[in-house]
PDB file of C-alpha atoms and ligand atoms in Angstrom:
ATOM      1  CA  UNK A   1     -24.830  35.479  27.286  1.00  0.00           C
ATOM      2  CA  UNK A   2     -24.629  33.168  24.190  1.00  0.00           C
ATOM      3  CA  UNK A   3     -27.884  31.206  24.383  1.00  0.00           C
ATOM      4  CA  UNK A   4     -28.617  30.316  20.660  1.00  0.00           C
ATOM      5  CA  UNK A   5     -26.923  28.822  17.731  1.00  0.00           C
ATOM      6  CA  UNK A   6     -27.551  31.914  15.889  1.00  0.00           C
ATOM      7  CA  UNK A   7     -25.435  34.128  18.346  1.00  0.00           C
ATOM      8  CA  UNK A   8     -22.807  31.364  18.280  1.00  0.00           C
ATOM      9  CA  UNK A   9     -22.627  31.443  14.579  1.00  0.00           C
ATOM     10  CA  UNK A  10     -22.586  35.200  14.714  1.00  0.00           C
ATOM     11  CA  UNK A  11     -19.647  35.214  17.243  1.00  0.00           C
ATOM     12  CA  UNK A  12     -17.891  32.451  15.317  1.00  0.00           C
ATOM     13  CA  UNK A  13     -18.151  34.459  12.044  1.00  0.00           C
ATOM     14  CA  UNK A  14     -16.504  37.566  14.110  1.00  0.00           C
ATOM     15  CA  UNK A  15     -13.842  35.173  15.477  1.00  0.00           C
ATOM     16  CA  UNK A  16     -12.872  34.039  12.071  1.00  0.00           C
ATOM     17  CA  UNK A  17     -12.881  37.317  10.510  1.00  0.00           C
ATOM     18  CA  UNK A  18     -10.320  38.576  13.109  1.00  0.00           C
ATOM     19  CA  UNK A  19      -8.307  35.318  12.588  1.00  0.00           C
ATOM     20  CA  UNK A  20      -8.213  35.808   8.637  1.00  0.00           C
ATOM     21  CA  UNK A  21      -7.106  39.396   9.434  1.00  0.00           C
ATOM     22  CA  UNK A  22      -4.264  38.379  11.903  1.00  0.00           C
ATOM     23  CA  UNK A  23      -3.026  35.549   9.182  1.00  0.00           C
ATOM     24  CA  UNK A  24      -3.131  38.226   6.421  1.00  0.00           C
ATOM     25  CA  UNK A  25      -0.936  40.495   8.476  1.00  0.00           C
ATOM     26  CA  UNK A  26       1.554  37.573   9.453  1.00  0.00           C
ATOM     27  CA  UNK A  27       1.826  35.957   5.869  1.00  0.00           C
ATOM     28  CA  UNK A  28       4.025  38.292   4.194  1.00  0.00           C
ATOM     29  CA  UNK A  29       6.731  37.873   7.027  1.00  0.00           C
ATOM     30  CA  UNK A  30       6.666  34.106   6.418  1.00  0.00           C
ATOM     31  CA  UNK A  31       6.814  34.559   2.856  1.00  0.00           C
ATOM     32  CA  UNK A  32       9.832  36.691   3.170  1.00  0.00           C
ATOM     33  CA  UNK A  33      11.544  34.404   5.609  1.00  0.00           C
ATOM     34  CA  UNK A  34      11.013  31.398   3.315  1.00  0.00           C
ATOM     35  CA  UNK A  35      13.884  30.318   1.050  1.00  0.00           C
ATOM     36  CA  UNK A  36      12.110  27.616  -1.151  1.00  0.00           C
ATOM     37  CA  UNK A  37      10.536  29.587  -4.222  1.00  0.00           C
ATOM     38  CA  UNK A  38       7.706  27.185  -4.240  1.00  0.00           C
ATOM     39  CA  UNK A  39       6.844  27.928  -0.763  1.00  0.00           C
ATOM     40  CA  UNK A  40       7.194  31.702  -1.310  1.00  0.00           C
ATOM     41  CA  UNK A  41       4.876  31.447  -4.176  1.00  0.00           C
ATOM     42  CA  UNK A  42       2.383  29.332  -2.438  1.00  0.00           C
ATOM     43  CA  UNK A  43       2.316  31.933   0.461  1.00  0.00           C
ATOM     44  CA  UNK A  44       1.996  34.617  -1.926  1.00  0.00           C
ATOM     45  CA  UNK A  45      -1.033  33.090  -3.701  1.00  0.00           C
ATOM     46  CA  UNK A  46      -2.502  32.473  -0.337  1.00  0.00           C
ATOM     47  CA  UNK A  47      -2.315  36.078   0.616  1.00  0.00           C
ATOM     48  CA  UNK A  48      -4.290  36.993  -2.409  1.00  0.00           C
ATOM     49  CA  UNK A  49      -6.909  34.319  -1.657  1.00  0.00           C
ATOM     50  CA  UNK A  50      -7.104  35.473   1.847  1.00  0.00           C
ATOM     51  CA  UNK A  51      -7.988  38.998   1.116  1.00  0.00           C
ATOM     52  CA  UNK A  52     -11.027  37.268  -0.751  1.00  0.00           C
ATOM     53  CA  UNK A  53     -11.895  35.522   2.469  1.00  0.00           C
ATOM     54  CA  UNK A  54     -11.900  38.689   4.397  1.00  0.00           C
ATOM     55  CA  UNK A  55     -14.301  40.064   1.635  1.00  0.00           C
ATOM     56  CA  UNK A  56     -16.612  37.095   1.899  1.00  0.00           C
ATOM     57  CA  UNK A  57     -16.835  37.230   5.641  1.00  0.00           C
ATOM     58  CA  UNK A  58     -17.876  40.936   5.153  1.00  0.00           C
ATOM     59  CA  UNK A  59     -20.601  39.754   2.750  1.00  0.00           C
ATOM     60  CA  UNK A  60     -21.714  37.181   5.219  1.00  0.00           C
ATOM     61  CA  UNK A  61     -21.857  39.696   7.997  1.00  0.00           C
ATOM     62  CA  UNK A  62     -23.795  41.973   5.722  1.00  0.00           C
ATOM     63  CA  UNK A  63     -26.383  39.114   5.355  1.00  0.00           C
ATOM     64  CA  UNK A  64     -26.516  38.578   9.070  1.00  0.00           C
ATOM     65  CA  UNK A  65     -26.821  42.088   9.660  1.00  0.00           C
ATOM     66  CA  UNK A  66     -23.757  42.186  12.105  1.00  0.00           C
ATOM     67  CA  UNK A  67     -20.433  43.942  12.283  1.00  0.00           C
ATOM     68  CA  UNK A  68     -17.735  41.520  11.791  1.00  0.00           C
ATOM     69  CA  UNK A  69     -15.201  43.557  13.738  1.00  0.00           C
ATOM     70  CA  UNK A  70     -14.829  43.658  17.648  1.00  0.00           C
ATOM     71  CA  UNK A  71     -13.440  40.312  18.434  1.00  0.00           C
ATOM     72  CA  UNK A  72     -10.107  38.960  18.809  1.00  0.00           C
ATOM     73  CA  UNK A  73      -9.208  35.425  17.930  1.00  0.00           C
ATOM     74  CA  UNK A  74      -6.941  34.059  20.674  1.00  0.00           C
ATOM     75  CA  UNK A  75      -6.084  30.884  18.806  1.00  0.00           C
ATOM     76  CA  UNK A  76      -4.890  32.776  15.861  1.00  0.00           C
ATOM     77  CA  UNK A  77      -2.948  35.015  18.212  1.00  0.00           C
ATOM     78  CA  UNK A  78      -1.284  31.960  19.624  1.00  0.00           C
ATOM     79  CA  UNK A  79      -0.433  30.698  16.091  1.00  0.00           C
ATOM     80  CA  UNK A  80       0.955  33.809  14.859  1.00  0.00           C
ATOM     81  CA  UNK A  81       3.121  34.108  17.886  1.00  0.00           C
ATOM     82  CA  UNK A  82       4.190  30.509  17.567  1.00  0.00           C
ATOM     83  CA  UNK A  83       5.409  31.265  13.748  1.00  0.00           C
ATOM     84  CA  UNK A  84       7.126  34.317  15.004  1.00  0.00           C
ATOM     85  CA  UNK A  85       9.030  32.303  17.334  1.00  0.00           C
ATOM     86  CA  UNK A  86      10.310  30.126  14.624  1.00  0.00           C
ATOM     87  CA  UNK A  87      11.296  32.900  12.458  1.00  0.00           C
ATOM     88  CA  UNK A  88      13.365  34.309  15.145  1.00  0.00           C
ATOM     89  CA  UNK A  89      14.950  30.949  16.210  1.00  0.00           C
ATOM     90  CA  UNK A  90      15.326  28.577  13.416  1.00  0.00           C
ATOM     91  CA  UNK A  91      18.104  29.066  11.046  1.00  0.00           C
ATOM     92  CA  UNK A  92      16.962  30.255   7.575  1.00  0.00           C
ATOM     93  CA  UNK A  93      17.043  27.836   4.779  1.00  0.00           C
ATOM     94  CA  UNK A  94      15.235  24.333   4.509  1.00  0.00           C
ATOM     95  CA  UNK A  95      14.777  23.852   8.291  1.00  0.00           C
ATOM     96  CA  UNK A  96      12.981  27.213   8.700  1.00  0.00           C
ATOM     97  CA  UNK A  97      11.035  26.398   5.696  1.00  0.00           C
ATOM     98  CA  UNK A  98       9.887  23.297   7.400  1.00  0.00           C
ATOM     99  CA  UNK A  99       8.869  25.304  10.315  1.00  0.00           C
ATOM    100  CA  UNK A 100       7.081  27.895   8.259  1.00  0.00           C
ATOM    101  CA  UNK A 101       5.115  25.115   6.612  1.00  0.00           C
ATOM    102  CA  UNK A 102       3.757  23.501   9.667  1.00  0.00           C
ATOM    103  CA  UNK A 103       2.821  26.934  10.965  1.00  0.00           C
ATOM    104  CA  UNK A 104       1.127  27.855   7.964  1.00  0.00           C
ATOM    105  CA  UNK A 105      -0.761  24.311   7.785  1.00  0.00           C
ATOM    106  CA  UNK A 106      -1.813  24.736  11.291  1.00  0.00           C
ATOM    107  CA  UNK A 107      -3.249  28.162  10.255  1.00  0.00           C
ATOM    108  CA  UNK A 108      -5.131  26.392   7.389  1.00  0.00           C
ATOM    109  CA  UNK A 109      -6.288  23.661   9.698  1.00  0.00           C
ATOM    110  CA  UNK A 110      -7.937  26.272  12.120  1.00  0.00           C
ATOM    111  CA  UNK A 111      -9.692  27.850   9.079  1.00  0.00           C
ATOM    112  CA  UNK A 112     -10.760  24.426   7.862  1.00  0.00           C
ATOM    113  CA  UNK A 113     -12.427  23.519  10.933  1.00  0.00           C
ATOM    114  CA  UNK A 114     -14.206  27.048  11.280  1.00  0.00           C
ATOM    115  CA  UNK A 115     -15.475  27.050   7.965  1.00  0.00           C
ATOM    116  CA  UNK A 116     -16.701  23.583   8.010  1.00  0.00           C
ATOM    117  CA  UNK A 117     -18.420  24.156  11.259  1.00  0.00           C
ATOM    118  CA  UNK A 118     -20.063  27.311   9.928  1.00  0.00           C
ATOM    119  CA  UNK A 119     -21.192  25.647   6.840  1.00  0.00           C
ATOM    120  CA  UNK A 120     -22.806  22.829   8.981  1.00  0.00           C
ATOM    121  CA  UNK A 121     -24.451  25.538  11.207  1.00  0.00           C
ATOM    122  CA  UNK A 122     -25.755  27.634   8.407  1.00  0.00           C
ATOM    123  CA  UNK A 123     -27.274  24.794   6.831  1.00  0.00           C
ATOM    124  CA  UNK A 124     -29.096  24.040  10.301  1.00  0.00           C
ATOM    125  CA  UNK A 125     -30.003  27.633  10.529  1.00  0.00           C
ATOM    126  CA  UNK A 126     -31.477  27.700   7.139  1.00  0.00           C
ATOM    127  CA  UNK A 127     -29.001  30.431   6.022  1.00  0.00           C
ATOM    128  CA  UNK A 128     -28.600  28.659   2.774  1.00  0.00           C
ATOM    129  CA  UNK A 129     -27.778  31.715   0.810  1.00  0.00           C
ATOM    130  CA  UNK A 130     -24.341  32.248   2.664  1.00  0.00           C
ATOM    131  CA  UNK A 131     -23.336  28.600   2.394  1.00  0.00           C
ATOM    132  CA  UNK A 132     -21.700  28.951  -1.016  1.00  0.00           C
ATOM    133  CA  UNK A 133     -19.561  31.839   0.046  1.00  0.00           C
ATOM    134  CA  UNK A 134     -18.279  29.866   2.921  1.00  0.00           C
ATOM    135  CA  UNK A 135     -17.756  26.806   0.911  1.00  0.00           C
ATOM    136  CA  UNK A 136     -15.786  28.927  -1.671  1.00  0.00           C
ATOM    137  CA  UNK A 137     -13.455  29.859   1.127  1.00  0.00           C
ATOM    138  CA  UNK A 138     -13.244  26.444   2.626  1.00  0.00           C
ATOM    139  CA  UNK A 139     -12.323  24.956  -1.025  1.00  0.00           C
ATOM    140  CA  UNK A 140      -9.387  27.548  -1.078  1.00  0.00           C
ATOM    141  CA  UNK A 141      -8.178  26.737   2.480  1.00  0.00           C
ATOM    142  CA  UNK A 142      -8.124  23.023   1.681  1.00  0.00           C
ATOM    143  CA  UNK A 143      -6.245  23.783  -1.550  1.00  0.00           C
ATOM    144  CA  UNK A 144      -3.688  25.840   0.146  1.00  0.00           C
ATOM    145  CA  UNK A 145      -3.243  23.116   2.906  1.00  0.00           C
ATOM    146  CA  UNK A 146      -2.815  20.533   0.278  1.00  0.00           C
ATOM    147  CA  UNK A 147      -0.369  22.798  -1.782  1.00  0.00           C
ATOM    148  CA  UNK A 148       1.715  23.163   1.515  1.00  0.00           C
ATOM    149  CA  UNK A 149       1.894  19.601   1.862  1.00  0.00           C
ATOM    150  CA  UNK A 150       3.205  19.128  -1.769  1.00  0.00           C
ATOM    151  CA  UNK A 151       5.899  21.756  -1.057  1.00  0.00           C
ATOM    152  CA  UNK A 152       7.023  19.775   2.016  1.00  0.00           C
ATOM    153  CA  UNK A 153       7.078  16.298   0.707  1.00  0.00           C
ATOM    154  CA  UNK A 154       8.085  17.358  -2.663  1.00  0.00           C
ATOM    155  CA  UNK A 155      11.385  18.944  -1.624  1.00  0.00           C
ATOM    156  CA  UNK A 156      11.522  20.817   1.718  1.00  0.00           C
ATOM    157  CA  UNK A 157      11.565  18.125   4.334  1.00  0.00           C
ATOM    158  CA  UNK A 158      14.409  16.263   2.348  1.00  0.00           C
ATOM    159  CA  UNK A 159      16.435  19.336   2.001  1.00  0.00           C
ATOM    160  CA  UNK A 160      15.589  20.199   5.797  1.00  0.00           C
ATOM    161  CA  UNK A 161      16.847  16.675   6.784  1.00  0.00           C
ATOM    162  CA  UNK A 162      20.189  17.008   4.729  1.00  0.00           C
ATOM    163  CA  UNK A 163      20.719  20.559   6.357  1.00  0.00           C
ATOM    164  CA  UNK A 164      24.205  20.201   8.087  1.00  0.00           C
ATOM    165  CA  UNK A 165      24.580  21.809  11.666  1.00  0.00           C
ATOM    166  CA  UNK A 166      26.616  24.863  11.665  1.00  0.00           C
ATOM    167  CA  UNK A 167      30.225  24.438  13.277  1.00  0.00           C
ATOM    168  CA  UNK A 168      29.590  24.990  16.892  1.00  0.00           C
ATOM    169  CA  UNK A 169      30.994  28.212  18.272  1.00  0.00           C
ATOM    170  CA  UNK A 170      34.560  28.011  19.540  1.00  0.00           C
ATOM    171  CA  UNK A 171      33.240  29.073  22.927  1.00  0.00           C
ATOM    172  CA  UNK A 172      35.167  27.553  25.801  1.00  0.00           C
ATOM    173  CA  UNK A 173      37.764  26.190  23.593  1.00  0.00           C
ATOM    174  CA  UNK A 174      40.132  29.086  23.372  1.00  0.00           C
ATOM    175  CA  UNK A 175      40.397  28.910  27.309  1.00  0.00           C
ATOM    176  CA  UNK A 176      41.682  25.219  27.127  1.00  0.00           C
ATOM    177  CA  UNK A 177      44.406  25.849  25.152  1.00  0.00           C
TER     178      UNK A 177
HETATM  179 ZN1   ZN B 201      -8.672  32.060   5.073  1.00  0.00          ZN
HETATM  180 FE1   FE B 202     -10.571  31.895  17.352  1.00  0.00          FE
HETATM  181 FE1   FE B 203      -5.955  29.957   5.053  1.00  0.00          FE
END
């Protein structure tokens, strides 16, 4: 039974540790599927940062004297599944890029919310020495999200809007002749 803010804090660290790892595994597929070079770079850069987020949560766990493993973040599972669906169903090019951006930004928002809350709880619990670690990651998640917005509004959304539908498959037509 989770009956203290400290236990809830520990559980949320574990949840986020698992979320970071799931995103870390999913991001190379998103980078590979992206066409826009700025988007590819933005995701590649964030993969490197995310490795640091995992390490920081390991440091936080060490401080808390807990193991960060053992929890599955169901929200991240859903977000990753949704992204995978787009990779399978959206035509490669700017429209898929727009889909990848919204998925990546949903991931960032989940993390931004989680780190923001952990910082508030850590402060409340007097765990001041881990606040800078959490804050550093929060700043990087925020910057990643802002970077994705710039890629979207800078080029991808307009290009996606200009994408022409592929000529419909000739199914049915042949039989009418
Ligand atoms: Zn992260
Ligand atoms: Fe979660
Ligand atoms: Fe992130």
